[in-house]
Short mmCIF file of C-alpha atoms in Angstrom, two decimals:
data_model
loop_
_atom_site.label_atom_id
_atom_site.label_comp_id
_atom_site.label_asym_id
_atom_site.label_seq_id
_atom_site.Cartn_x
_atom_site.Cartn_y
_atom_site.Cartn_z
CA MET C 1 -63.45 -2.96 18.52
CA SER C 2 -65.52 -2.48 21.62
CA PHE C 3 -68.59 -0.30 21.89
CA PHE C 4 -66.87 2.15 24.35
CA ALA C 5 -63.93 2.62 22.03
CA LEU C 6 -66.26 3.34 19.07
CA LEU C 7 -68.28 5.76 21.20
CA PHE C 8 -65.04 7.52 22.34
CA LEU C 9 -63.82 7.95 18.78
CA THR C 10 -67.26 9.32 17.69
CA ILE C 11 -67.20 11.86 20.45
CA ILE C 12 -63.69 12.97 19.64
CA ALA C 13 -64.52 13.27 15.92
CA TRP C 14 -67.64 15.31 16.75
CA TYR C 15 -65.72 17.75 18.94
CA ALA C 16 -62.94 18.14 16.31
CA TYR C 17 -65.65 18.79 13.58
CA LYS C 18 -67.37 21.41 15.90
CA MET C 19 -63.99 23.10 16.75
CA PHE C 20 -62.92 23.40 13.12
CA ARG C 21 -66.39 24.64 12.10
CA ASP C 22 -66.26 27.33 14.77
CA ILE C 23 -62.70 28.42 13.76
CA PHE C 24 -63.64 28.77 10.08
CA ARG C 25 -66.79 30.70 10.93
CA GLY C 26 -64.74 33.06 13.13
CA SER C 27 -66.76 32.42 16.27
CA ALA C 28 -64.21 30.36 18.25
CA GLY C 29 -63.01 31.49 21.68
CA VAL C 30 -64.27 32.48 25.01
CA GLY C 31 -67.51 34.33 25.04
CA ARG C 32 -68.47 33.34 21.52
CA GLY C 33 -71.93 34.05 20.43
CA SER C 34 -73.91 36.29 18.06
CA ARG C 35 -72.15 39.51 19.14
CA GLU C 36 -70.77 41.68 16.39
CA LEU C 37 -67.05 42.27 16.28
CA PRO C 38 -66.09 45.84 16.89
CA GLN C 39 -65.04 47.82 13.73
CA GLU C 40 -61.45 49.05 13.61
CA GLY C 41 -61.09 52.37 15.41
CA ASP C 42 -64.22 51.85 17.66
CA VAL C 43 -63.46 52.53 21.30
CA THR C 44 -65.42 51.13 24.22
CA VAL C 45 -65.03 52.49 27.81
CA HIS C 46 -66.19 50.43 30.72
CA GLN C 47 -66.54 51.94 34.21
CA THR C 48 -64.24 50.33 36.71
CA VAL C 49 -64.55 50.09 40.42
CA ARG C 50 -64.56 53.48 42.08
CA GLN C 51 -61.23 54.81 43.36
CA PRO C 52 -60.93 54.94 47.16
CA ARG C 53 -60.64 58.47 48.61
CA LYS C 54 -57.15 59.86 49.03
CA ARG C 55 -55.73 59.54 52.42
CA VAL C 56 -53.22 62.32 51.88
CA ASN C 57 -54.03 65.97 51.13
CA ASP C 58 -53.14 67.24 47.72
CA ASN C 59 -50.89 69.92 49.23
CA VAL C 60 -48.56 67.32 50.71
CA GLY C 61 -45.37 66.73 48.82
CA GLU C 62 -43.51 68.87 46.26
CA TYR C 63 -41.63 68.72 43.03
CA VAL C 64 -37.93 69.20 43.29
CA ASP C 65 -35.72 70.45 40.49
CA PHE C 66 -32.24 69.10 40.58
CA LYS C 67 -29.17 69.02 38.38
CA GLU C 68 -26.49 66.43 38.14
CA VAL C 69 -23.09 67.46 39.33
CA LYS C 70 -20.05 65.34 38.40
CA ASP C 71 -17.73 64.60 41.23
CA ASN C 72 -14.13 64.84 40.08
CA SER C 73 -12.60 64.10 43.54
CA ARG C 74 -12.59 60.36 42.85
CA LYS C 75 -9.46 58.87 41.21
#
């Protein structure tokens, strides 16, 4: 077995060990670290980018009440 094949298998085994260790510790995934997991029911609100100003006045448009009428003229 060549040196590079042995080195390759060692690196693969090390990554597999590290991956399984992280999975069983519960810290696998993106952004892992020492942050605490939120408790069930906790809510976090983040501010998003500000909304652009409206281009249309609030008085434009209206609500329309309608009712459905069946057309019996079709055969």
